[in-house]
Short mmCIF file of C-alpha atoms and ligand atoms in Angstrom, two decimals:
data_model
loop_
_atom_site.label_atom_id
_atom_site.label_comp_id
_atom_site.label_asym_id
_atom_site.label_seq_id
_atom_site.Cartn_x
_atom_site.Cartn_y
_atom_site.Cartn_z
CA UNK W 930 14.41 -9.81 13.29
CA UNK W 931 15.96 -10.96 10.00
CA UNK W 932 16.79 -8.50 7.27
CA UNK W 933 14.06 -6.88 5.20
CA UNK W 934 14.98 -5.73 1.69
CA UNK W 935 13.76 -2.43 0.16
CA UNK W 936 10.03 -2.22 -0.46
CA UNK W 937 8.24 0.14 -2.84
CA UNK W 938 4.66 0.34 -1.55
CA UNK W 939 2.04 1.39 -4.10
CA UNK W 940 -1.53 1.88 -2.91
CA UNK W 941 -4.68 3.26 -4.49
CA UNK W 942 -8.31 2.52 -5.30
CA UNK W 943 -9.57 0.02 -7.91
CA UNK W 944 -8.51 0.78 -11.50
CA UNK W 945 -6.34 3.75 -10.52
CA UNK W 946 -3.56 2.35 -12.70
CA UNK W 947 -1.39 1.17 -9.81
CA UNK W 948 -0.84 -2.34 -11.24
CA UNK W 949 0.53 -1.03 -14.54
CA UNK W 950 2.78 1.42 -12.71
CA UNK W 951 3.98 -1.20 -10.23
CA UNK W 952 4.73 -3.72 -13.00
CA UNK W 953 6.74 -1.18 -14.99
CA UNK W 954 8.75 -0.01 -12.01
CA UNK W 955 9.49 -3.60 -10.96
CA UNK W 956 10.63 -4.43 -14.50
CA UNK W 957 12.91 -1.38 -14.64
CA UNK W 958 14.50 -2.24 -11.31
CA UNK W 959 14.53 -6.03 -11.71
CA UNK W 960 12.69 -6.32 -8.37
CA UNK W 961 9.92 -8.80 -7.60
CA UNK W 962 6.40 -7.57 -8.44
CA UNK W 963 3.61 -8.42 -6.02
CA UNK W 964 -0.03 -7.70 -6.78
CA UNK W 965 -1.63 -8.21 -3.36
CA UNK W 966 -5.12 -7.75 -4.84
CA UNK W 967 -4.53 -11.07 -6.59
CA UNK W 968 -3.77 -12.69 -3.23
CA UNK W 969 -7.16 -11.51 -1.89
CA UNK W 970 -8.75 -12.65 -5.16
CA UNK W 971 -7.16 -16.12 -4.86
CA UNK W 972 -8.49 -16.42 -1.31
CA UNK W 973 -11.92 -15.32 -2.55
CA UNK W 974 -11.86 -17.96 -5.29
CA UNK W 975 -11.06 -20.56 -2.64
CA UNK W 976 -13.95 -19.34 -0.43
CA UNK W 977 -16.35 -19.54 -3.40
CA UNK W 978 -15.05 -22.98 -4.47
CA UNK W 979 -15.69 -24.31 -0.98
CA UNK W 980 -19.26 -23.00 -1.15
CA UNK W 981 -18.88 -20.76 1.90
CA UNK W 982 -21.30 -17.89 2.34
CA UNK W 983 -19.74 -14.43 2.04
CA UNK W 984 -21.54 -13.45 5.22
CA UNK W 985 -20.05 -16.36 7.20
CA UNK W 986 -16.96 -14.51 8.46
CA UNK W 987 -16.13 -17.12 11.14
CA UNK W 988 -15.98 -19.93 8.51
CA UNK W 989 -13.96 -17.73 6.13
CA UNK W 990 -11.62 -16.89 9.02
CA UNK W 991 -11.03 -20.55 9.86
CA UNK W 992 -10.39 -21.38 6.20
CA UNK W 993 -7.93 -18.49 5.85
CA UNK W 994 -6.01 -19.52 8.93
CA UNK W 995 -5.72 -23.19 7.94
CA UNK W 996 -5.69 -23.51 4.14
CA UNK W 997 -2.34 -24.49 2.53
CA UNK W 998 -0.94 -21.39 0.84
CA UNK W 999 2.36 -20.52 -0.82
CA UNK W 1000 3.69 -17.74 -3.00
CA UNK W 1001 5.68 -18.65 -6.10
CA UNK W 1002 7.62 -16.50 -8.54
CA UNK W 1003 6.59 -16.89 -12.21
CA UNK W 1004 8.03 -15.37 -15.40
CA UNK W 1005 11.13 -14.16 -13.57
CA UNK W 1006 9.61 -11.64 -11.19
CA UNK W 1007 5.84 -12.03 -10.79
CA UNK W 1008 4.45 -13.53 -7.61
CA UNK W 1009 1.43 -15.86 -7.83
CA UNK W 1010 -0.60 -17.38 -5.03
CA UNK W 1011 -1.00 -21.14 -4.80
CA UNK W 1012 -3.87 -21.80 -2.46
CA UNK W 1013 -5.35 -25.15 -1.57
CA UNK W 1014 -2.93 -26.60 -4.21
CA UNK W 1015 -4.57 -24.47 -6.90
CA UNK W 1016 -3.06 -21.53 -8.79
CA UNK W 1017 -6.09 -19.75 -10.30
CA UNK W 1018 -5.59 -18.20 -13.75
CA UNK W 1019 -5.82 -14.42 -14.27
CA UNK W 1020 -9.16 -15.08 -15.93
CA UNK W 1021 -10.53 -16.75 -12.81
CA UNK W 1022 -9.01 -14.10 -10.51
CA UNK W 1023 -10.72 -11.37 -12.54
CA UNK W 1024 -14.06 -13.13 -13.05
CA UNK W 1025 -17.22 -11.19 -12.30
CA UNK W 1026 -17.99 -13.50 -9.38
CA UNK W 1027 -14.63 -12.77 -7.76
CA UNK W 1028 -14.98 -9.03 -8.53
CA UNK W 1029 -18.31 -8.99 -6.74
CA UNK W 1030 -17.12 -10.99 -3.73
CA UNK W 1031 -13.52 -9.96 -3.00
CA UNK W 1032 -14.23 -6.89 -0.86
CA UNK W 1033 -16.31 -9.02 1.53
CA UNK W 1034 -13.60 -11.66 1.92
CA UNK W 1035 -10.89 -8.97 2.30
CA UNK W 1036 -12.73 -7.57 5.33
CA UNK W 1037 -12.25 -10.70 7.40
CA UNK W 1038 -9.41 -10.07 9.91
CA UNK W 1039 -7.99 -13.63 9.69
CA UNK W 1040 -7.76 -13.30 5.90
CA UNK W 1041 -5.74 -10.10 6.28
CA UNK W 1042 -3.56 -11.58 9.03
CA UNK W 1043 -2.62 -14.57 6.90
CA UNK W 1044 -1.94 -12.61 3.72
CA UNK W 1045 -0.07 -9.76 5.44
CA UNK W 1046 2.26 -12.32 7.08
CA UNK W 1047 2.98 -13.79 3.63
CA UNK W 1048 3.57 -10.31 2.17
CA UNK W 1049 6.06 -9.43 4.90
CA UNK W 1050 7.86 -12.74 4.43
CA UNK W 1051 8.35 -11.92 0.74
CA UNK W 1052 10.41 -8.83 1.58
CA UNK W 1053 12.83 -11.09 3.44
CA UNK W 1054 13.58 -12.90 0.17
CA UNK W 1055 14.55 -9.80 -1.87
CA UNK W 1056 13.53 -6.26 -2.91
CA UNK W 1057 9.87 -5.93 -3.91
CA UNK W 1058 7.44 -3.58 -5.58
CA UNK W 1059 4.15 -4.35 -3.83
CA UNK W 1060 0.77 -2.86 -4.69
CA UNK W 1061 -2.54 -2.96 -2.87
CA UNK W 1062 -4.68 -1.00 -0.43
CA UNK W 1063 -2.73 -1.12 2.83
CA UNK W 1064 0.88 -1.70 1.82
CA UNK W 1065 2.25 1.68 2.93
CA UNK W 1066 -0.15 2.05 5.86
CA UNK W 1067 -0.14 -1.42 7.46
CA UNK W 1068 2.10 -3.97 5.78
CA UNK W 1069 5.28 -1.86 5.50
CA UNK W 1070 4.59 1.42 7.34
CA UNK W 1071 8.34 2.01 7.84
CA UNK W 1072 9.30 1.99 4.17
CA UNK W 1073 10.26 5.46 2.91
CA UNK W 1074 9.22 4.44 -0.64
CA UNK W 1075 5.44 4.99 -0.71
CA UNK W 1076 3.26 6.01 -3.63
CA UNK W 1077 -0.50 6.50 -3.78
CA UNK W 1078 -1.94 6.36 -7.30
CA UNK W 1079 -5.35 7.98 -7.58
CA UNK W 1080 -7.89 8.75 -10.33
CA UNK W 1081 -11.44 10.07 -10.34
CA UNK W 1082 -14.24 7.51 -9.91
CA UNK W 1083 -15.55 8.36 -13.39
CA UNK W 1084 -12.19 7.68 -15.05
CA UNK W 1085 -11.73 4.46 -13.09
CA UNK W 1086 -15.22 3.18 -13.98
CA UNK W 1087 -14.45 3.91 -17.66
CA UNK W 1088 -11.16 1.99 -17.46
CA UNK W 1089 -12.90 -1.03 -15.94
CA UNK W 1090 -15.56 -0.92 -18.67
CA UNK W 1091 -12.86 -0.81 -21.37
CA UNK W 1092 -11.29 -3.88 -19.70
CA UNK W 1093 -14.68 -5.57 -20.12
CA UNK W 1094 -15.68 -5.51 -16.45
CA UNK W 1095 -19.05 -4.30 -15.25
CA UNK W 1096 -18.27 -4.26 -11.51
CA UNK W 1097 -18.95 -1.12 -9.52
CA UNK W 1098 -15.61 0.39 -8.52
CA UNK W 1099 -17.58 2.87 -6.41
CA UNK W 1100 -19.11 0.12 -4.29
CA UNK W 1101 -15.81 -1.75 -3.98
CA UNK W 1102 -14.01 1.46 -2.94
CA UNK W 1103 -16.70 2.20 -0.39
CA UNK W 1104 -16.34 -1.22 1.24
CA UNK W 1105 -12.51 -1.09 1.03
CA UNK W 1106 -12.34 2.43 2.51
CA UNK W 1107 -14.82 1.98 5.35
CA UNK W 1108 -13.93 -1.49 6.63
CA UNK W 1109 -12.67 -1.76 10.21
CA UNK W 1110 -9.40 -3.58 9.46
CA UNK W 1111 -6.77 -1.83 7.30
CA UNK W 1112 -9.08 0.45 5.29
CA UNK W 1113 -7.81 2.12 2.13
CA UNK W 1114 -6.14 5.39 3.16
CA UNK W 1115 -3.38 7.60 1.80
CA UNK W 1116 -0.44 6.33 3.86
CA UNK W 1117 1.60 8.84 5.88
CA UNK W 1118 4.46 10.11 3.77
CA UNK W 1119 3.13 8.74 0.46
CA UNK W 1120 3.64 10.69 -2.75
CA UNK W 1121 0.20 11.08 -4.35
CA UNK W 1122 -0.01 10.90 -8.15
CA UNK W 1123 -3.35 11.56 -9.85
CA UNK W 1124 -3.56 9.55 -13.08
CA UNK W 1125 -6.97 10.91 -14.19
CA UNK W 1126 -5.62 13.30 -16.79
CA UNK W 1127 -2.24 11.83 -17.69
CA UNK W 1128 -1.08 8.72 -19.51
CA UNK W 1129 0.68 5.69 -18.05
CA UNK W 1130 4.16 6.78 -19.17
CA UNK W 1131 3.76 10.13 -17.47
CA UNK W 1132 2.56 8.47 -14.27
CA UNK W 1133 5.55 6.11 -14.37
CA UNK W 1134 7.91 9.05 -14.98
CA UNK W 1135 6.44 10.93 -12.00
CA UNK W 1136 6.70 7.81 -9.84
CA UNK W 1137 10.32 7.18 -10.86
CA UNK W 1138 11.23 10.78 -10.15
CA UNK W 1139 9.70 10.61 -6.67
CA UNK W 1140 11.51 7.34 -5.97
CA UNK W 1141 14.81 8.69 -7.31
CA UNK W 1142 14.50 11.60 -4.88
CA UNK W 1143 14.16 9.01 -2.15
CA UNK W 1144 17.34 7.21 -3.13
CA UNK W 1145 16.17 4.55 -5.60
CA UNK W 1146 18.59 4.20 -8.50
CA UNK W 1147 17.17 3.48 -11.99
CA UNK W 1148 20.27 2.68 -14.03
O1 DC Q 663 -6.27 -4.43 -6.59
P1 DC Q 663 -7.56 -5.22 -6.83
O2 DC Q 663 -8.68 -4.38 -7.33
O3 DC Q 663 -7.32 -6.42 -7.67
O4 DC Q 663 -7.97 -5.74 -5.37
C1 DC Q 663 -9.08 -6.58 -5.19
C2 DC Q 663 -9.68 -6.38 -3.81
O5 DC Q 663 -8.78 -6.88 -2.82
C3 DC Q 663 -9.97 -4.95 -3.43
O6 DC Q 663 -11.31 -4.62 -3.72
C4 DC Q 663 -9.72 -4.92 -1.95
C5 DC Q 663 -8.81 -6.07 -1.68
N1 DC Q 663 -7.44 -5.70 -1.32
C6 DC Q 663 -7.18 -5.40 -0.02
O7 DC Q 663 -8.11 -5.38 0.79
N2 DC Q 663 -5.92 -5.15 0.40
C7 DC Q 663 -4.92 -5.16 -0.48
N3 DC Q 663 -3.67 -4.91 -0.05
C8 DC Q 663 -5.16 -5.44 -1.85
C9 DC Q 663 -6.46 -5.68 -2.24
#
């Protein structure tokens, strides 16, 4: 097997603050930042654009296995998904339609297989900070650098509302946590940080301290 670079795996439920933390840590380290939620969102946009029904898992599975897909680095260290020759904007990825649909698409095993293979391939290119739902549990279970960022459902719903989104984080979490393939769990060995009562800088400080204890050097 070819070399895999260091991976910081950051998992947690919707709107727990994991993206902000992951972005900041990646910037401090100069490592590549990968938001895997956006990969599932890009696949969902493709499913919706093709007019597939969200309940047609076999058709979604065939699409996921066959559609042209590549990951490209933008703005120095941010990975974006180009799927079916389209690189959807952040606005499209975070549209209400995608918010409502993504948990259904993310349940399809072939979708996960395709995207997990791409995520693992990225760590062969260089060190990464990767955030999602199954990064420490399934994608890189052997990494010693695992964080789980949590927050109460009430706080997370408030954050989504402030961002202008009306989607139900509770429903999305329920689907993400109870699905058969790679459900959201606290990965073995992960350091859990609850962001409900503390600000982003404090969460980042706690995360950096935990990573420093595990040998990551922030110079
Ligand atoms: O992080 P996010 O809220 O943008 O993720 C969108 C959806 O994608 C989330 O509801 C579940 C799914 N997802 C997943 O199943 N596995 C991941 N590693 C990342 C996201």
